[in-house]
mmCIF file of C-alpha atoms in Angstrom:
data_model
loop_
_atom_site.group_PDB
_atom_site.id
_atom_site.type_symbol
_atom_site.label_atom_id
_atom_site.label_comp_id
_atom_site.label_asym_id
_atom_site.label_seq_id
_atom_site.Cartn_x
_atom_site.Cartn_y
_atom_site.Cartn_z
ATOM 1 C CA MET Y 1 84.811 66.530 7.877
ATOM 2 C CA ASN Y 2 84.194 64.239 4.995
ATOM 3 C CA LYS Y 3 85.677 61.374 6.969
ATOM 4 C CA LEU Y 4 83.263 62.047 9.879
ATOM 5 C CA ALA Y 5 80.264 62.091 7.570
ATOM 6 C CA GLY Y 6 81.374 58.823 6.002
ATOM 7 C CA LYS Y 7 81.669 57.188 9.417
ATOM 8 C CA ILE Y 8 78.200 58.363 10.398
ATOM 9 C CA ILE Y 9 76.710 56.983 7.209
ATOM 10 C CA LEU Y 10 78.525 53.703 7.765
ATOM 11 C CA ILE Y 11 77.220 53.455 11.340
ATOM 12 C CA LEU Y 12 73.674 54.288 10.271
ATOM 13 C CA GLY Y 13 73.888 51.693 7.523
ATOM 14 C CA PHE Y 14 75.056 49.085 9.992
ATOM 15 C CA ILE Y 15 72.291 49.924 12.427
ATOM 16 C CA ALA Y 16 69.707 49.675 9.607
ATOM 17 C CA PHE Y 17 71.159 46.345 8.585
ATOM 18 C CA VAL Y 18 70.900 45.040 12.162
ATOM 19 C CA VAL Y 19 67.299 46.283 12.472
ATOM 20 C CA ILE Y 20 66.312 44.644 9.184
ATOM 21 C CA LEU Y 21 68.055 41.451 10.148
ATOM 22 C CA TYR Y 22 66.236 41.399 13.505
ATOM 23 C CA TYR Y 23 62.879 42.085 11.871
ATOM 24 C CA ARG Y 24 63.386 39.319 9.329
ATOM 25 C CA PHE Y 25 64.427 36.894 12.032
ATOM 26 C CA ASN Y 26 61.453 37.767 14.226
ATOM 27 C CA GLU Y 27 59.041 37.512 11.284
ATOM 28 C CA GLY Y 28 60.464 34.123 10.355
ATOM 29 C CA GLN Y 29 59.935 32.909 13.902
ATOM 30 C CA HIS Y 30 56.259 33.907 13.822
ATOM 31 C CA GLU Y 31 55.786 32.283 10.426
ATOM 32 C CA ALA Y 32 57.367 29.089 11.678
ATOM 33 C CA VAL Y 33 55.093 29.045 14.718
ATOM 34 C CA ALA Y 34 52.033 29.683 12.552
ATOM 35 C CA LEU Y 35 53.127 27.019 10.061
ATOM 36 C CA GLN Y 36 53.705 24.540 12.864
ATOM 37 C CA LYS Y 37 50.253 25.277 14.323
ATOM 38 C CA SER Y 38 48.645 24.958 10.906
ATOM 39 C CA ALA Y 39 50.394 21.636 10.275
ATOM 40 C CA THR Y 40 49.353 20.394 13.713
ATOM 41 C CA ASP Y 41 45.734 21.402 13.095
ATOM 42 C CA ASN Y 42 45.699 19.747 9.690
ATOM 43 C CA ALA Y 43 47.083 16.548 11.166
ATOM 44 C CA ILE Y 44 44.066 16.326 13.514
ATOM 45 C CA THR Y 45 40.926 14.877 11.894
ATOM 46 C CA PRO Y 46 38.136 17.464 11.593
ATOM 47 C CA VAL Y 47 34.683 16.206 12.614
ATOM 48 C CA ALA Y 48 31.156 17.605 12.456
ATOM 49 C CA LEU Y 49 28.830 17.117 15.379
ATOM 50 C CA THR Y 50 25.193 16.326 15.850
ATOM 51 C CA ARG Y 51 23.115 15.909 18.959
ATOM 52 C CA ILE Y 52 20.204 13.862 20.144
ATOM 53 C CA LYS Y 53 16.763 15.198 19.379
ATOM 54 C CA LEU Y 54 13.505 14.235 21.037
ATOM 55 C CA SER Y 55 10.834 12.911 18.719
ATOM 56 C CA GLU Y 56 7.519 14.599 18.069
ATOM 57 C CA PRO Y 57 4.452 13.327 19.997
ATOM 58 C CA THR Y 58 3.050 11.851 16.759
ATOM 59 C CA ASP Y 59 4.095 9.080 14.429
ATOM 60 C CA SER Y 60 3.369 9.282 10.703
ATOM 61 C CA ILE Y 61 3.647 6.830 7.861
ATOM 62 C CA THR Y 62 2.885 7.126 4.145
ATOM 63 C CA LEU Y 63 1.569 4.059 2.328
ATOM 64 C CA PRO Y 64 -0.032 3.141 -1.012
ATOM 65 C CA GLY Y 65 -3.708 2.228 -1.034
ATOM 66 C CA THR Y 66 -6.532 1.240 -3.358
ATOM 67 C CA ILE Y 67 -9.979 2.824 -3.460
ATOM 68 C CA GLU Y 68 -12.949 0.557 -4.163
ATOM 69 C CA GLY Y 69 -16.701 1.015 -4.284
ATOM 70 C CA TRP Y 70 -18.752 0.319 -1.188
ATOM 71 C CA TYR Y 71 -20.132 -2.618 -3.180
ATOM 72 C CA GLU Y 72 -18.582 -3.893 -6.393
ATOM 73 C CA ALA Y 73 -20.206 -6.744 -8.277
ATOM 74 C CA PRO Y 74 -18.586 -8.380 -11.295
ATOM 75 C CA ILE Y 75 -21.504 -9.810 -13.269
ATOM 76 C CA TYR Y 76 -21.284 -13.069 -15.215
ATOM 77 C CA ALA Y 77 -23.823 -14.897 -17.345
ATOM 78 C CA ARG Y 78 -25.659 -17.829 -15.795
ATOM 79 C CA VAL Y 79 -26.377 -19.377 -19.209
ATOM 80 C CA GLU Y 80 -24.390 -19.796 -22.401
ATOM 81 C CA GLY Y 81 -25.388 -17.813 -25.414
ATOM 82 C CA TYR Y 82 -24.703 -14.871 -27.697
ATOM 83 C CA VAL Y 83 -25.094 -11.212 -26.804
ATOM 84 C CA LYS Y 84 -28.303 -9.979 -28.427
ATOM 85 C CA ALA Y 85 -27.993 -6.383 -27.157
ATOM 86 C CA TRP Y 86 -26.480 -4.363 -24.330
ATOM 87 C CA HIS Y 87 -28.449 -1.486 -22.825
ATOM 88 C CA LYS Y 88 -26.051 0.096 -20.301
ATOM 89 C CA ASP Y 89 -22.599 1.490 -20.994
ATOM 90 C CA TYR Y 90 -19.641 2.773 -18.968
ATOM 91 C CA GLY Y 91 -20.647 5.359 -16.376
ATOM 92 C CA ASP Y 92 -24.394 4.766 -16.652
ATOM 93 C CA ASN Y 93 -26.431 4.992 -13.473
ATOM 94 C CA VAL Y 94 -28.553 1.891 -12.896
ATOM 95 C CA LYS Y 95 -31.280 0.827 -10.518
ATOM 96 C CA LYS Y 96 -31.681 -2.624 -9.040
ATOM 97 C CA GLY Y 97 -33.246 -4.893 -11.670
ATOM 98 C CA ASP Y 98 -32.391 -2.711 -14.678
ATOM 99 C CA VAL Y 99 -31.586 -4.796 -17.754
ATOM 100 C CA LEU Y 100 -27.926 -4.459 -18.683
ATOM 101 C CA ALA Y 101 -27.903 -6.857 -21.634
ATOM 102 C CA GLU Y 102 -29.922 -9.590 -23.358
ATOM 103 C CA LEU Y 103 -28.710 -12.954 -24.650
ATOM 104 C CA ASN Y 104 -29.776 -15.325 -27.407
ATOM 105 C CA THR Y 105 -29.576 -18.884 -26.053
ATOM 106 C CA PRO Y 106 -30.357 -21.380 -28.848
ATOM 107 C CA ASP Y 107 -29.122 -24.370 -26.838
ATOM 108 C CA LEU Y 108 -31.244 -23.451 -23.815
ATOM 109 C CA ASP Y 109 -34.277 -22.798 -26.007
ATOM 110 C CA ALA Y 110 -33.944 -26.224 -27.614
ATOM 111 C CA GLU Y 111 -33.521 -27.830 -24.202
ATOM 112 C CA TYR Y 112 -36.687 -26.076 -23.011
ATOM 113 C CA LYS Y 113 -38.695 -27.370 -25.958
ATOM 114 C CA GLN Y 114 -37.395 -30.882 -25.321
ATOM 115 C CA ALA Y 115 -38.369 -30.628 -21.661
ATOM 116 C CA LEU Y 116 -41.898 -29.520 -22.563
ATOM 117 C CA ALA Y 117 -42.229 -32.461 -24.950
ATOM 118 C CA ASP Y 118 -40.936 -34.877 -22.311
ATOM 119 C CA LEU Y 119 -43.463 -33.476 -19.835
ATOM 120 C CA GLN Y 120 -46.340 -34.078 -22.240
ATOM 121 C CA SER Y 121 -45.126 -37.633 -22.823
ATOM 122 C CA GLU Y 122 -44.869 -38.337 -19.093
ATOM 123 C CA ARG Y 123 -48.331 -36.902 -18.483
ATOM 124 C CA ALA Y 124 -49.813 -39.188 -21.160
ATOM 125 C CA LYS Y 125 -48.096 -42.226 -19.634
ATOM 126 C CA ASN Y 126 -49.289 -41.194 -16.212
ATOM 127 C CA ASP Y 127 -52.900 -40.829 -17.402
ATOM 128 C CA LEU Y 128 -52.788 -44.353 -18.838
ATOM 129 C CA ALA Y 129 -51.212 -45.776 -15.678
ATOM 130 C CA GLN Y 130 -53.801 -44.113 -13.453
ATOM 131 C CA LEU Y 131 -56.682 -45.367 -15.610
ATOM 132 C CA THR Y 132 -55.295 -48.926 -15.668
ATOM 133 C CA ALA Y 133 -54.865 -48.866 -11.874
ATOM 134 C CA GLN Y 134 -58.507 -47.821 -11.441
ATOM 135 C CA ARG Y 135 -59.671 -50.676 -13.648
ATOM 136 C CA TYR Y 136 -57.558 -53.172 -11.710
ATOM 137 C CA LEU Y 137 -59.088 -51.992 -8.474
ATOM 138 C CA ALA Y 138 -62.597 -52.363 -9.936
ATOM 139 C CA MET Y 139 -61.880 -56.011 -10.834
ATOM 140 C CA ARG Y 140 -60.599 -56.816 -7.333
ATOM 141 C CA GLU Y 141 -64.167 -57.344 -6.070
ATOM 142 C CA HIS Y 142 -64.742 -60.093 -8.620
ATOM 143 C CA GLN Y 143 -61.300 -61.626 -8.015
ATOM 144 C CA ALA Y 144 -60.634 -61.461 -11.736
ATOM 145 C CA LEU Y 145 -57.012 -60.561 -11.159
ATOM 146 C CA SER Y 146 -54.468 -61.717 -8.651
ATOM 147 C CA GLU Y 147 -53.566 -59.434 -5.794
ATOM 148 C CA GLN Y 148 -49.974 -59.412 -7.055
ATOM 149 C CA ALA Y 149 -50.991 -57.995 -10.430
ATOM 150 C CA ILE Y 150 -53.098 -55.294 -8.792
ATOM 151 C CA SER Y 151 -50.216 -54.265 -6.461
ATOM 152 C CA VAL Y 152 -47.794 -54.066 -9.398
ATOM 153 C CA GLN Y 153 -50.148 -51.837 -11.374
ATOM 154 C CA LEU Y 154 -50.717 -49.499 -8.437
ATOM 155 C CA ALA Y 155 -46.946 -49.155 -7.972
ATOM 156 C CA GLU Y 156 -46.497 -48.395 -11.685
ATOM 157 C CA ALA Y 157 -49.156 -45.676 -11.420
ATOM 158 C CA GLN Y 158 -47.277 -44.078 -8.537
ATOM 159 C CA ALA Y 159 -44.029 -44.270 -10.478
ATOM 160 C CA GLU Y 160 -45.570 -42.562 -13.476
ATOM 161 C CA ALA Y 161 -46.943 -39.803 -11.241
ATOM 162 C CA ALA Y 162 -43.442 -39.256 -9.844
ATOM 163 C CA LYS Y 163 -42.021 -39.038 -13.367
ATOM 164 C CA VAL Y 164 -44.560 -36.356 -14.208
ATOM 165 C CA ALA Y 165 -43.505 -34.366 -11.113
ATOM 166 C CA ALA Y 166 -39.821 -34.690 -12.124
ATOM 167 C CA ALA Y 167 -40.563 -33.555 -15.660
ATOM 168 C CA GLU Y 168 -42.525 -30.562 -14.360
ATOM 169 C CA GLN Y 169 -39.630 -29.600 -12.079
ATOM 170 C CA LYS Y 170 -37.174 -29.843 -14.962
ATOM 171 C CA VAL Y 171 -39.335 -27.452 -16.975
ATOM 172 C CA LYS Y 172 -39.411 -25.021 -14.028
ATOM 173 C CA ASN Y 173 -35.628 -25.211 -13.704
ATOM 174 C CA ILE Y 174 -35.137 -24.400 -17.371
ATOM 175 C CA GLU Y 175 -37.672 -21.576 -17.129
ATOM 176 C CA ALA Y 176 -35.634 -20.154 -14.252
ATOM 177 C CA PHE Y 177 -32.501 -20.234 -16.421
ATOM 178 C CA ILE Y 178 -34.427 -18.610 -19.257
ATOM 179 C CA GLY Y 179 -34.878 -15.668 -16.899
ATOM 180 C CA PHE Y 180 -31.098 -15.279 -16.929
ATOM 181 C CA LYS Y 181 -31.208 -14.432 -20.629
ATOM 182 C CA LYS Y 182 -31.556 -10.882 -19.309
ATOM 183 C CA ILE Y 183 -28.526 -9.600 -17.383
ATOM 184 C CA THR Y 184 -29.784 -7.288 -14.635
ATOM 185 C CA ALA Y 185 -28.202 -4.919 -12.097
ATOM 186 C CA PRO Y 186 -27.942 -6.429 -8.577
ATOM 187 C CA PHE Y 187 -28.270 -3.042 -6.827
ATOM 188 C CA ASP Y 188 -28.381 0.709 -7.426
ATOM 189 C CA GLY Y 189 -25.027 1.930 -8.669
ATOM 190 C CA VAL Y 190 -22.859 2.846 -11.636
ATOM 191 C CA VAL Y 191 -21.562 0.660 -14.455
ATOM 192 C CA ILE Y 192 -17.771 0.853 -14.196
ATOM 193 C CA GLN Y 193 -17.021 -1.997 -16.644
ATOM 194 C CA ARG Y 194 -18.595 -3.360 -19.828
ATOM 195 C CA ASN Y 195 -16.652 -6.179 -21.429
ATOM 196 C CA ILE Y 196 -19.107 -7.413 -24.067
ATOM 197 C CA ASN Y 197 -20.351 -6.453 -27.513
ATOM 198 C CA VAL Y 198 -23.209 -7.666 -29.677
ATOM 199 C CA GLY Y 199 -22.505 -11.167 -30.969
ATOM 200 C CA ASP Y 200 -20.034 -12.145 -28.262
ATOM 201 C CA LEU Y 201 -20.288 -15.711 -26.987
ATOM 202 C CA VAL Y 202 -20.668 -15.756 -23.210
ATOM 203 C CA SER Y 203 -20.942 -18.482 -20.594
ATOM 204 C CA LYS Y 204 -20.869 -18.905 -16.823
ATOM 205 C CA GLU Y 205 -17.134 -18.111 -16.926
ATOM 206 C CA GLY Y 206 -17.708 -14.798 -18.727
ATOM 207 C CA SER Y 207 -17.011 -13.696 -22.270
ATOM 208 C CA ILE Y 208 -15.154 -16.413 -24.169
ATOM 209 C CA SER Y 209 -15.039 -14.734 -27.592
ATOM 210 C CA THR Y 210 -11.377 -13.878 -27.042
ATOM 211 C CA PRO Y 211 -9.211 -17.035 -26.985
ATOM 212 C CA LYS Y 212 -7.624 -17.867 -23.626
ATOM 213 C CA GLU Y 213 -9.362 -14.940 -21.950
ATOM 214 C CA LYS Y 214 -12.476 -15.061 -19.775
ATOM 215 C CA THR Y 215 -13.838 -11.877 -18.274
ATOM 216 C CA ASN Y 216 -16.959 -10.711 -16.495
ATOM 217 C CA LEU Y 217 -19.664 -9.080 -18.586
ATOM 218 C CA PHE Y 218 -20.233 -5.977 -16.433
ATOM 219 C CA THR Y 219 -19.139 -4.524 -13.128
ATOM 220 C CA VAL Y 220 -21.574 -2.431 -11.131
ATOM 221 C CA ALA Y 221 -20.360 -0.421 -8.125
ATOM 222 C CA VAL Y 222 -21.809 1.781 -5.418
ATOM 223 C CA VAL Y 223 -19.747 4.978 -5.671
ATOM 224 C CA ASP Y 224 -21.587 7.307 -3.276
ATOM 225 C CA LYS Y 225 -19.615 5.630 -0.482
ATOM 226 C CA LEU Y 226 -16.150 4.165 -0.931
ATOM 227 C CA ARG Y 227 -13.711 1.890 0.839
ATOM 228 C CA LEU Y 228 -9.954 2.353 1.045
ATOM 229 C CA PHE Y 229 -7.747 -0.716 1.442
ATOM 230 C CA VAL Y 230 -4.252 -0.247 2.888
ATOM 231 C CA ASN Y 231 -1.624 -2.771 3.991
ATOM 232 C CA VAL Y 232 -0.334 -1.292 7.242
ATOM 233 C CA PRO Y 233 3.000 -2.459 8.773
ATOM 234 C CA SER Y 234 2.975 -4.182 12.143
ATOM 235 C CA ARG Y 235 4.673 -1.277 13.967
ATOM 236 C CA PHE Y 236 1.575 0.847 13.312
ATOM 237 C CA GLY Y 237 -0.804 -1.894 14.446
ATOM 238 C CA PRO Y 238 -1.520 -0.537 17.959
ATOM 239 C CA PHE Y 239 -2.992 2.659 16.484
ATOM 240 C CA LEU Y 240 -5.494 0.958 14.153
ATOM 241 C CA ASN Y 241 -8.633 1.732 16.112
ATOM 242 C CA GLN Y 242 -11.843 3.695 15.811
ATOM 243 C CA GLY Y 243 -11.153 7.418 15.541
ATOM 244 C CA LEU Y 244 -8.089 7.059 13.326
ATOM 245 C CA THR Y 245 -8.299 9.051 10.087
ATOM 246 C CA ALA Y 246 -6.276 8.781 6.906
ATOM 247 C CA ASP Y 247 -5.185 11.784 4.858
ATOM 248 C CA VAL Y 248 -5.506 10.671 1.235
ATOM 249 C CA THR Y 249 -4.525 12.143 -2.112
ATOM 250 C CA VAL Y 250 -5.062 10.709 -5.579
ATOM 251 C CA PRO Y 251 -3.062 11.425 -8.760
ATOM 252 C CA GLN Y 252 -6.042 12.831 -10.674
ATOM 253 C CA ILE Y 253 -6.715 15.490 -7.966
ATOM 254 C CA PRO Y 254 -3.242 16.070 -6.472
ATOM 255 C CA ASN Y 255 -4.089 19.296 -4.611
ATOM 256 C CA ARG Y 256 -7.156 17.990 -2.799
ATOM 257 C CA HIS Y 257 -6.942 16.021 0.436
ATOM 258 C CA PHE Y 258 -9.608 13.532 1.475
ATOM 259 C CA ALA Y 259 -10.227 12.399 5.049
ATOM 260 C CA PHE Y 260 -11.085 8.687 5.269
ATOM 261 C CA ASN Y 261 -12.377 7.236 8.549
ATOM 262 C CA PHE Y 262 -11.188 3.962 10.030
ATOM 263 C CA LEU Y 263 -13.657 1.110 9.463
ATOM 264 C CA THR Y 264 -11.976 -2.173 10.351
ATOM 265 C CA VAL Y 265 -8.702 -4.103 10.292
ATOM 266 C CA ALA Y 266 -7.792 -7.726 9.804
ATOM 267 C CA LYS Y 267 -6.925 -9.122 13.213
ATOM 268 C CA GLY Y 268 -3.766 -10.727 11.897
ATOM 269 C CA PHE Y 269 -0.647 -9.961 9.880
ATOM 270 C CA ASP Y 270 0.353 -11.444 6.550
ATOM 271 C CA VAL Y 271 3.309 -13.726 7.264
ATOM 272 C CA ASN Y 272 5.056 -12.673 4.053
ATOM 273 C CA THR Y 273 4.774 -8.892 4.373
ATOM 274 C CA ARG Y 274 4.038 -8.477 8.128
ATOM 275 C CA THR Y 275 1.227 -6.106 7.223
ATOM 276 C CA ALA Y 276 -2.458 -6.048 8.130
ATOM 277 C CA VAL Y 277 -5.236 -5.231 5.682
ATOM 278 C CA THR Y 278 -6.906 -2.074 6.973
ATOM 279 C CA VAL Y 279 -10.127 -0.589 5.625
ATOM 280 C CA PHE Y 280 -11.153 3.081 5.722
ATOM 281 C CA THR Y 281 -14.318 4.634 4.345
ATOM 282 C CA ILE Y 282 -15.577 7.999 3.068
ATOM 283 C CA ASP Y 283 -18.831 9.490 1.797
ATOM 284 C CA ASN Y 284 -18.421 10.367 -1.868
ATOM 285 C CA LYS Y 285 -21.614 12.250 -2.631
ATOM 286 C CA ASP Y 286 -19.906 14.492 -5.173
ATOM 287 C CA ARG Y 287 -18.332 11.413 -6.786
ATOM 288 C CA ALA Y 288 -14.970 13.137 -7.013
ATOM 289 C CA LEU Y 289 -13.236 9.846 -6.194
ATOM 290 C CA TRP Y 290 -13.499 6.864 -8.515
ATOM 291 C CA PRO Y 291 -13.251 3.168 -7.675
ATOM 292 C CA GLY Y 292 -9.934 1.640 -8.669
ATOM 293 C CA SER Y 293 -7.955 4.802 -7.925
ATOM 294 C CA TYR Y 294 -4.416 4.573 -6.576
ATOM 295 C CA ALA Y 295 -4.188 6.488 -3.314
ATOM 296 C CA THR Y 296 -1.314 7.950 -1.314
ATOM 297 C CA VAL Y 297 -2.284 7.404 2.305
ATOM 298 C CA ARG Y 298 -0.743 9.260 5.239
ATOM 299 C CA LEU Y 299 -1.523 7.948 8.704
ATOM 300 C CA THR Y 300 -0.706 9.967 11.827
ATOM 301 C CA ALA Y 301 -1.183 8.697 15.365
ATOM 302 C CA PRO Y 302 -0.216 9.973 18.832
ATOM 303 C CA VAL Y 303 2.792 8.262 20.392
ATOM 304 C CA GLU Y 304 4.898 8.623 23.496
ATOM 305 C CA SER Y 305 6.960 11.790 23.244
ATOM 306 C CA GLY Y 306 10.560 12.133 24.279
ATOM 307 C CA VAL Y 307 11.969 9.274 22.226
ATOM 308 C CA MET Y 308 15.638 9.924 21.402
ATOM 309 C CA THR Y 309 16.553 10.207 17.729
ATOM 310 C CA ILE Y 310 19.814 10.713 15.844
ATOM 311 C CA PRO Y 311 20.545 10.856 12.098
ATOM 312 C CA THR Y 312 21.314 7.532 10.450
ATOM 313 C CA SER Y 313 24.550 9.055 9.138
ATOM 314 C CA ALA Y 314 25.930 8.964 12.695
ATOM 315 C CA LEU Y 315 25.823 5.171 12.945
ATOM 316 C CA VAL Y 316 28.987 3.102 13.111
ATOM 317 C CA PHE Y 317 28.823 -0.613 12.344
ATOM 318 C CA GLN Y 318 31.655 -2.654 13.835
ATOM 319 C CA GLU Y 319 32.275 -6.107 15.185
ATOM 320 C CA HIS Y 320 30.969 -4.926 18.546
ATOM 321 C CA GLY Y 321 27.581 -4.059 17.049
ATOM 322 C CA THR Y 322 25.891 -0.755 16.317
ATOM 323 C CA GLN Y 323 27.721 2.195 17.868
ATOM 324 C CA VAL Y 324 28.118 5.965 17.681
ATOM 325 C CA ALA Y 325 31.325 7.981 18.004
ATOM 326 C CA VAL Y 326 31.253 10.793 20.554
ATOM 327 C CA VAL Y 327 33.775 13.540 21.325
ATOM 328 C CA THR Y 328 34.996 13.612 24.930
ATOM 329 C CA GLU Y 329 35.885 16.703 26.953
ATOM 330 C CA ASP Y 330 39.541 16.397 25.925
ATOM 331 C CA GLU Y 331 38.538 16.317 22.218
ATOM 332 C CA ARG Y 332 39.109 12.599 21.726
ATOM 333 C CA VAL Y 333 36.985 9.898 20.109
ATOM 334 C CA HIS Y 334 35.043 7.432 22.219
ATOM 335 C CA PHE Y 335 32.731 4.751 20.771
ATOM 336 C CA LYS Y 336 29.471 3.971 22.579
ATOM 337 C CA PRO Y 337 27.184 1.004 21.855
ATOM 338 C CA ILE Y 338 23.517 1.882 21.323
ATOM 339 C CA GLU Y 339 20.189 0.052 21.135
ATOM 340 C CA VAL Y 340 18.136 0.899 18.058
ATOM 341 C CA THR Y 341 14.360 0.506 18.302
ATOM 342 C CA LYS Y 342 13.194 1.899 14.981
ATOM 343 C CA ILE Y 343 14.794 2.925 11.684
ATOM 344 C CA LEU Y 344 12.957 5.722 9.864
ATOM 345 C CA ASP Y 345 13.823 7.659 6.701
ATOM 346 C CA ASN Y 346 16.811 9.762 7.839
ATOM 347 C CA VAL Y 347 16.809 9.145 11.573
ATOM 348 C CA ILE Y 348 16.754 6.258 14.006
ATOM 349 C CA GLU Y 349 15.130 5.949 17.409
ATOM 350 C CA LEU Y 350 17.193 4.847 20.425
ATOM 351 C CA THR Y 351 16.425 3.545 23.875
ATOM 352 C CA SER Y 352 19.853 3.680 25.496
ATOM 353 C CA GLY Y 353 23.582 4.157 24.975
ATOM 354 C CA VAL Y 354 23.860 7.945 24.721
ATOM 355 C CA SER Y 355 22.545 11.026 26.499
ATOM 356 C CA GLU Y 356 21.408 14.461 25.364
ATOM 357 C CA SER Y 357 24.712 15.995 26.471
ATOM 358 C CA ASP Y 358 26.851 13.729 24.266
ATOM 359 C CA ARG Y 359 28.555 15.347 21.288
ATOM 360 C CA ILE Y 360 27.965 12.772 18.553
ATOM 361 C CA ILE Y 361 30.132 12.736 15.424
ATOM 362 C CA ASN Y 362 28.092 12.967 12.241
ATOM 363 C CA ASN Y 363 29.399 10.984 9.253
ATOM 364 C CA PRO Y 364 32.395 9.577 11.164
ATOM 365 C CA SER Y 365 35.375 8.505 9.083
ATOM 366 C CA ALA Y 366 36.112 4.803 8.928
ATOM 367 C CA ALA Y 367 39.700 5.669 9.877
ATOM 368 C CA LEU Y 368 38.749 7.006 13.313
ATOM 369 C CA LEU Y 369 39.924 4.869 16.212
ATOM 370 C CA GLU Y 370 39.206 4.893 19.904
ATOM 371 C CA GLY Y 371 41.117 7.748 21.580
ATOM 372 C CA ASP Y 372 42.019 9.615 18.372
ATOM 373 C CA LYS Y 373 42.405 13.372 18.717
ATOM 374 C CA VAL Y 374 39.824 15.296 16.673
ATOM 375 C CA ARG Y 375 39.034 18.885 15.815
ATOM 376 C CA VAL Y 376 35.389 20.013 15.881
ATOM 377 C CA VAL Y 377 34.295 22.077 12.878
ATOM 378 C CA THR Y 378 30.992 23.282 11.515
ATOM 379 C CA PRO Y 379 30.347 21.708 8.099
ATOM 380 C CA ALA Y 380 29.643 23.687 4.956
ATOM 381 C CA ALA Y 381 26.171 23.754 3.484
ATOM 382 C CA GLY Y 382 25.333 20.551 1.643
ATOM 383 C CA TYR Y 383 27.699 18.420 3.731
ATOM 384 C CA ASP Y 384 25.650 17.970 6.889
ATOM 385 C CA ILE Y 385 22.189 16.489 6.197
ATOM 386 C CA VAL Y 386 21.119 17.418 9.708
ATOM 387 C CA ASN Y 387 22.195 21.084 9.535
ATOM 388 C CA PRO Y 388 22.121 21.803 5.786
ATOM 389 C CA GLN Y 389 22.312 25.583 6.267
ATOM 390 C CA ALA Y 390 25.478 25.521 8.386
ATOM 391 C CA LYS Y 391 28.620 27.232 7.068
ATOM 392 C CA ALA Y 392 32.212 26.359 7.671
ATOM 393 C CA GLN Y 393 33.637 28.199 10.654
ATOM 394 C CA GLU Y 394 37.082 26.735 11.174
ATOM 395 C CA PRO Y 395 39.457 28.754 13.444
ATOM 396 C CA ALA Y 396 41.691 31.057 11.401
ATOM 397 C CA VAL Y 397 45.505 30.852 11.761
ATOM 398 C CA SER Y 398 46.752 34.152 13.141
ATOM 399 C CA GLN Y 399 49.529 35.861 11.287
ATOM 400 C CA HIS Y 400 51.890 38.479 12.707
#
């Protein structure tokens, strides 16, 4: 009986051994298949895809600009002298003709006195010449003088009269310059600059008290209406017409947007920058905007919709020109040449080379070659600039 029980145990042990051996062999086979599949998948280059998008029916551009007064007049002295007093300061409102400053002009005053003295001298000479001419004419009837002498005296009288007229005109000219001893406002506005102080020496070139520096005395500007100057690139030139508005912000009021209206544009581009000077205007009754402000200008214009765009990260630059890599139906790489019309911030606009159905590789590896086998994956967040919220969804390797 004991022998029979021992045989049964031995048989059961053998059967268990065979079952375990079979299970281990079968499990090893599955692991080998899974390992082989994993190795094969890892050997194939993973790629992320992007597709063509159609552009919006508007085109926008952001540019720097400068805000200036409707009128801005830098004011210089017309005569040389010293500042006697200034009557208007920064920010003062002025009316046309208001006195901004007064000058002492010792040189001009001395010249005026000399001109008056010269005029008196010329008048005295003229009186004598006229009297002598009259006497010569009176003696003509008695033939006491030759006709030549009489003609000479008459000519001298005319010359003296002309000298008197010249001296009088010189006095008037100096009197006109004396009027410039008072610096006045050319129009209604606001003083936005004052570059002088009492005692400063000024001339036609401005204040010359500071060595090697000549500046205007004042600047007066009209601030109730302003101009905005922007250098607009040539690609935006066709939209620079009446009706175009500019959305403007300034650093001192960052949360407020101002709408400037198109005024005019230079009908030509700067050959160095390929930009055109464009002017916009706005009513500034509340005087929230100041002349001289830096402006961030956003221009938006309607354009033809349906323009194809792809991210710049999809571009491939090779000896054959600009291309993109697409994935074919059999999961292989094929390079297609494209024609780029416009390069924007993160995208480019195309005219031909690809279609909306093409699966375009985003950020293609430089090691990819024509016909290479690839594996399409969805990139993790932060990898794909086109789909930044995407998460990795690679196929999992099944395990048995």
